[in-house]
Amino acid sequence: MSTGKMMRTLISTHPLLLLLLLQQLLQPVQFQEVDTDFDSPEDEMEEFKEYLEEFYRTGPTKPPTKEKVKKRVIIEPGMPLYDRDYCNAEIMRKNVYYKFRCVTEHYFLLMQYDELQKICYNRFVPCKNGIRKCNRSKGLVEGVYCNLTEAFEVPWCRYQSFYRKGYVLITCAWQNEIHKLIPHTINDLVEPPEHRSFLNEDGVFVIPP
């Protein structure tokens, strides 16, 4: 198939995807994080196939994997976490969408994946949104909370960014392939002053009776 015919086929079958890719390439340089982990062409093609598979899937969403959590949640030092456009830039760069619809909220965490995974084995604490059990980090973690403010479909999602430093609350899922618990959902990033009722006199985080 010629290059021209291939491009016409892509434009007619995946116009929204190509628009998203074009917008990502044209985003302002100052919002792009320096990434030293360069993906090979094979990795990029595999990721592209995964996006298409997830987009056209009619059944339940595939469970998260270590690689997906690392790519979509874990961040490295670079763009200031308090930048008001942090979420708009990073959500687009990391392709944080569900079937090309905007996610209503998202968390980026400035920490190593191995440290996040260890939280799965910490004690249970109450979650938000009616979820009964979450695992909580033992120390404070820096991150950014993203809250959807405009639009519902890609690529017009717009977010308000909130810098936070607090305790990470996560849910975890068992992964048979590696026989370990892995992070499933970031439930909250709790700033201590807002949750002093969870601290006893010694400053230890406890579950209220």
Tab-separated table of N, CA, C and O in Angstrom, residues 85-141:
chain	number	residue	atom	x	y	z
A	85	ASP	N	-1.258	24.798	34.368
A	85	ASP	CA	-1.569	23.986	33.191
A	85	ASP	C	-0.933	22.600	33.250
A	85	ASP	O	-0.845	21.912	32.235
A	86	TYR	N	-0.485	22.199	34.429
A	86	TYR	CA	0.192	20.917	34.555
A	86	TYR	C	-0.680	19.779	34.037
A	86	TYR	O	-0.253	18.953	33.230
A	87	CYS	N	-1.912	19.715	34.503
A	87	CYS	CA	-2.784	18.591	34.136
A	87	CYS	C	-3.113	18.585	32.646
A	87	CYS	O	-3.120	17.528	32.004
A	88	ASN	N	-3.388	19.763	32.081
A	88	ASN	CA	-3.704	19.820	30.657
A	88	ASN	C	-2.554	19.289	29.807
A	88	ASN	O	-2.765	18.571	28.821
A	89	ALA	N	-1.328	19.614	30.199
A	89	ALA	CA	-0.163	19.168	29.441
A	89	ALA	C	0.124	17.690	29.656
A	89	ALA	O	0.340	16.929	28.704
A	90	GLU	N	0.117	17.236	30.919
A	90	GLU	CA	0.512	15.860	31.224
A	90	GLU	C	-0.545	14.834	30.835
A	90	GLU	O	-0.220	13.731	30.401
A	91	ILE	N	-1.817	15.155	31.007
A	91	ILE	CA	-2.866	14.219	30.618
A	91	ILE	C	-2.829	13.975	29.117
A	91	ILE	O	-3.016	12.853	28.646
A	92	MET	N	-2.564	15.023	28.355
A	92	MET	CA	-2.446	14.851	26.908
A	92	MET	C	-1.182	14.059	26.560
A	92	MET	O	-1.210	13.130	25.745
A	93	ARG	N	-0.061	14.411	27.205
A	93	ARG	CA	1.207	13.748	26.885
A	93	ARG	C	1.192	12.273	27.250
A	93	ARG	O	1.760	11.433	26.547
A	94	LYS	N	0.511	11.939	28.359
A	94	LYS	CA	0.482	10.558	28.824
A	94	LYS	C	-0.763	9.800	28.357
A	94	LYS	O	-0.988	8.655	28.746
A	95	ASN	N	-1.594	10.454	27.537
A	95	ASN	CA	-2.789	9.815	26.984
A	95	ASN	C	-3.682	9.217	28.071
A	95	ASN	O	-4.037	8.044	28.032
A	96	VAL	N	-4.042	10.038	29.052
A	96	VAL	CA	-4.902	9.583	30.141
A	96	VAL	C	-6.352	9.826	29.731
A	96	VAL	O	-6.933	10.888	30.024
A	97	TYR	N	-6.923	8.852	29.024
A	97	TYR	CA	-8.300	8.940	28.581
A	97	TYR	C	-8.967	7.575	28.723
A	97	TYR	O	-8.294	6.563	28.937
A	98	TYR	N	-10.282	7.570	28.606
A	98	TYR	CA	-11.018	6.303	28.579
A	98	TYR	C	-11.887	6.307	27.331
A	98	TYR	O	-12.848	7.070	27.227
A	99	LYS	N	-11.518	5.444	26.369
A	99	LYS	CA	-12.238	5.362	25.092
A	99	LYS	C	-12.417	6.752	24.479
A	99	LYS	O	-13.475	7.120	23.988
A	100	PHE	N	-11.356	7.543	24.571
A	100	PHE	CA	-11.301	8.897	24.016
A	100	PHE	C	-12.329	9.829	24.644
A	100	PHE	O	-12.767	10.800	24.040
A	101	ARG	N	-12.707	9.534	25.881
A	101	ARG	CA	-13.502	10.463	26.675
A	101	ARG	C	-12.633	10.948	27.829
A	101	ARG	O	-11.747	10.241	28.313
A	102	CYS	N	-12.887	12.163	28.287
A	102	CYS	CA	-12.093	12.751	29.365
A	102	CYS	C	-12.360	12.008	30.676
A	102	CYS	O	-13.510	11.670	30.976
A	103	VAL	N	-11.319	11.771	31.460
A	103	VAL	CA	-11.515	11.260	32.813
A	103	VAL	C	-11.894	12.445	33.700
A	103	VAL	O	-11.409	13.555	33.507
A	104	THR	N	-12.788	12.210	34.664
A	104	THR	CA	-13.276	13.326	35.486
A	104	THR	C	-12.238	13.811	36.486
A	104	THR	O	-12.239	14.984	36.875
A	105	GLU	N	-11.340	12.921	36.928
A	105	GLU	CA	-10.266	13.320	37.827
A	105	GLU	C	-9.094	12.365	37.660
A	105	GLU	O	-9.258	11.232	37.199
A	106	HIS	N	-7.916	12.841	38.063
A	106	HIS	CA	-6.719	12.024	37.912
A	106	HIS	C	-5.656	12.542	38.872
A	106	HIS	O	-5.661	13.719	39.242
A	107	TYR	N	-4.745	11.638	39.276
A	107	TYR	CA	-3.640	12.014	40.162
A	107	TYR	C	-2.309	11.671	39.502
A	107	TYR	O	-2.155	10.594	38.918
A	108	PHE	N	-1.354	12.592	39.595
A	108	PHE	CA	0.029	12.333	39.223
A	108	PHE	C	0.852	12.338	40.506
A	108	PHE	O	0.703	13.240	41.344
A	109	LEU	N	1.734	11.354	40.667
A	109	LEU	CA	2.508	11.224	41.897
A	109	LEU	C	4.000	11.297	41.611
A	109	LEU	O	4.511	10.618	40.716
A	110	LEU	N	4.702	12.102	42.406
A	110	LEU	CA	6.147	12.242	42.266
A	110	LEU	C	6.809	11.231	43.199
A	110	LEU	O	7.196	11.552	44.326
A	111	MET	N	6.925	9.993	42.725
A	111	MET	CA	7.512	8.919	43.517
A	111	MET	C	7.883	7.777	42.588
A	111	MET	O	7.498	7.763	41.416
A	112	GLN	N	8.631	6.822	43.106
A	112	GLN	CA	9.015	5.656	42.329
A	112	GLN	C	7.895	4.613	42.360
A	112	GLN	O	7.171	4.493	43.349
A	113	TYR	N	7.773	3.844	41.275
A	113	TYR	CA	6.705	2.839	41.218
A	113	TYR	C	6.845	1.818	42.339
A	113	TYR	O	5.842	1.404	42.939
A	114	ASP	N	8.072	1.392	42.632
A	114	ASP	CA	8.277	0.379	43.682
A	114	ASP	C	7.763	0.873	45.030
A	114	ASP	O	7.222	0.085	45.821
A	115	GLU	N	7.917	2.157	45.304
A	115	GLU	CA	7.403	2.719	46.547
A	115	GLU	C	5.874	2.728	46.553
A	115	GLU	O	5.239	2.488	47.587
A	116	LEU	N	5.286	3.012	45.400
A	116	LEU	CA	3.824	2.992	45.298
A	116	LEU	C	3.278	1.579	45.506
A	116	LEU	O	2.279	1.383	46.202
A	117	GLN	N	3.974	0.596	44.934
A	117	GLN	CA	3.514	-0.786	45.072
A	117	GLN	C	3.571	-1.258	46.525
A	117	GLN	O	2.709	-2.011	46.985
A	118	LYS	N	4.556	-0.803	47.270
A	118	LYS	CA	4.686	-1.205	48.672
A	118	LYS	C	3.480	-0.771	49.496
A	118	LYS	O	3.141	-1.400	50.504
A	119	ILE	N	2.826	0.311	49.073
A	119	ILE	CA	1.661	0.805	49.806
A	119	ILE	C	0.549	-0.237	49.822
A	119	ILE	O	-0.279	-0.262	50.739
A	120	CYS	N	0.502	-1.101	48.807
A	120	CYS	CA	-0.536	-2.137	48.736
A	120	CYS	C	-0.498	-3.064	49.949
A	120	CYS	O	-1.487	-3.760	50.227
A	121	TYR	N	0.611	-3.106	50.660
A	121	TYR	CA	0.754	-4.008	51.811
A	121	TYR	C	0.673	-3.248	53.133
A	121	TYR	O	0.912	-3.829	54.189
A	122	ASN	N	0.310	-1.963	53.074
A	122	ASN	CA	0.114	-1.181	54.300
A	122	ASN	C	-1.287	-1.401	54.850
A	122	ASN	O	-2.129	-2.030	54.214
A	123	ARG	N	-1.563	-0.830	56.008
A	123	ARG	CA	-2.844	-1.021	56.668
A	123	ARG	C	-3.968	-0.343	55.890
A	123	ARG	O	-3.754	0.571	55.100
A	124	PHE	N	-5.201	-0.826	56.133
A	124	PHE	CA	-6.368	-0.242	55.482
A	124	PHE	C	-6.827	1.015	56.210
A	124	PHE	O	-6.747	1.104	57.438
A	125	VAL	N	-7.330	1.979	55.423
A	125	VAL	CA	-7.922	3.198	55.962
A	125	VAL	C	-9.172	3.497	55.135
A	125	VAL	O	-9.351	2.952	54.050
A	126	PRO	N	-10.066	4.377	55.646
A	126	PRO	CA	-11.256	4.742	54.862
A	126	PRO	C	-10.882	5.485	53.590
A	126	PRO	O	-9.914	6.237	53.554
A	127	CYS	N	-11.666	5.286	52.536
A	127	CYS	CA	-11.456	5.986	51.270
A	127	CYS	C	-12.512	7.066	51.091
A	127	CYS	O	-13.413	7.217	51.908
A	128	LYS	N	-12.431	7.771	49.984
A	128	LYS	CA	-13.499	8.703	49.630
A	128	LYS	C	-14.430	8.023	48.628
A	128	LYS	O	-14.169	6.929	48.146
A	129	ASN	N	-15.534	8.681	48.325
A	129	ASN	CA	-16.514	8.213	47.342
A	129	ASN	C	-17.145	6.876	47.701
A	129	ASN	O	-17.503	6.091	46.824
A	130	GLY	N	-17.257	6.591	49.002
A	130	GLY	CA	-17.960	5.392	49.423
A	130	GLY	C	-17.161	4.110	49.352
A	130	GLY	O	-17.667	3.034	49.694
A	131	ILE	N	-15.920	4.164	48.888
A	131	ILE	CA	-15.082	2.966	48.850
A	131	ILE	C	-14.617	2.659	50.266
A	131	ILE	O	-14.132	3.536	50.977
A	132	ARG	N	-14.773	1.412	50.702
A	132	ARG	CA	-14.573	1.088	52.115
A	132	ARG	C	-13.108	1.003	52.518
A	132	ARG	O	-12.723	1.452	53.587
A	133	LYS	N	-12.276	0.382	51.673
A	133	LYS	CA	-10.899	0.126	52.105
A	133	LYS	C	-9.884	0.614	51.083
A	133	LYS	O	-9.956	0.285	49.908
A	134	CYS	N	-8.943	1.387	51.575
A	134	CYS	CA	-7.788	1.804	50.787
A	134	CYS	C	-6.529	1.536	51.598
A	134	CYS	O	-6.586	1.434	52.822
A	135	ASN	N	-5.416	1.456	50.905
A	135	ASN	CA	-4.130	1.382	51.575
A	135	ASN	C	-3.507	2.771	51.563
A	135	ASN	O	-3.608	3.491	50.574
A	136	ARG	N	-2.862	3.152	52.669
A	136	ARG	CA	-2.322	4.495	52.819
A	136	ARG	C	-0.810	4.481	52.913
A	136	ARG	O	-0.205	3.605	53.534
A	137	SER	N	-0.176	5.457	52.276
A	137	SER	CA	1.274	5.583	52.374
A	137	SER	C	1.655	5.977	53.794
A	137	SER	O	0.887	6.641	54.502
A	138	LYS	N	2.845	5.579	54.225
A	138	LYS	CA	3.317	5.916	55.564
A	138	LYS	C	3.885	7.334	55.641
A	138	LYS	O	3.931	7.925	56.708
A	139	GLY	N	4.346	7.823	54.504
A	139	GLY	CA	4.913	9.172	54.475
A	139	GLY	C	4.163	10.066	53.505
A	139	GLY	O	3.282	9.622	52.767
A	140	LEU	N	4.506	11.350	53.505
A	140	LEU	CA	3.870	12.309	52.611
A	140	LEU	C	4.480	12.223	51.217
A	140	LEU	O	5.685	12.008	51.057
A	141	VAL	N	3.641	12.388	50.222
A	141	VAL	CA	4.051	12.302	48.820
A	141	VAL	C	3.596	13.564	48.097
A	141	VAL	O	2.485	14.062	48.331
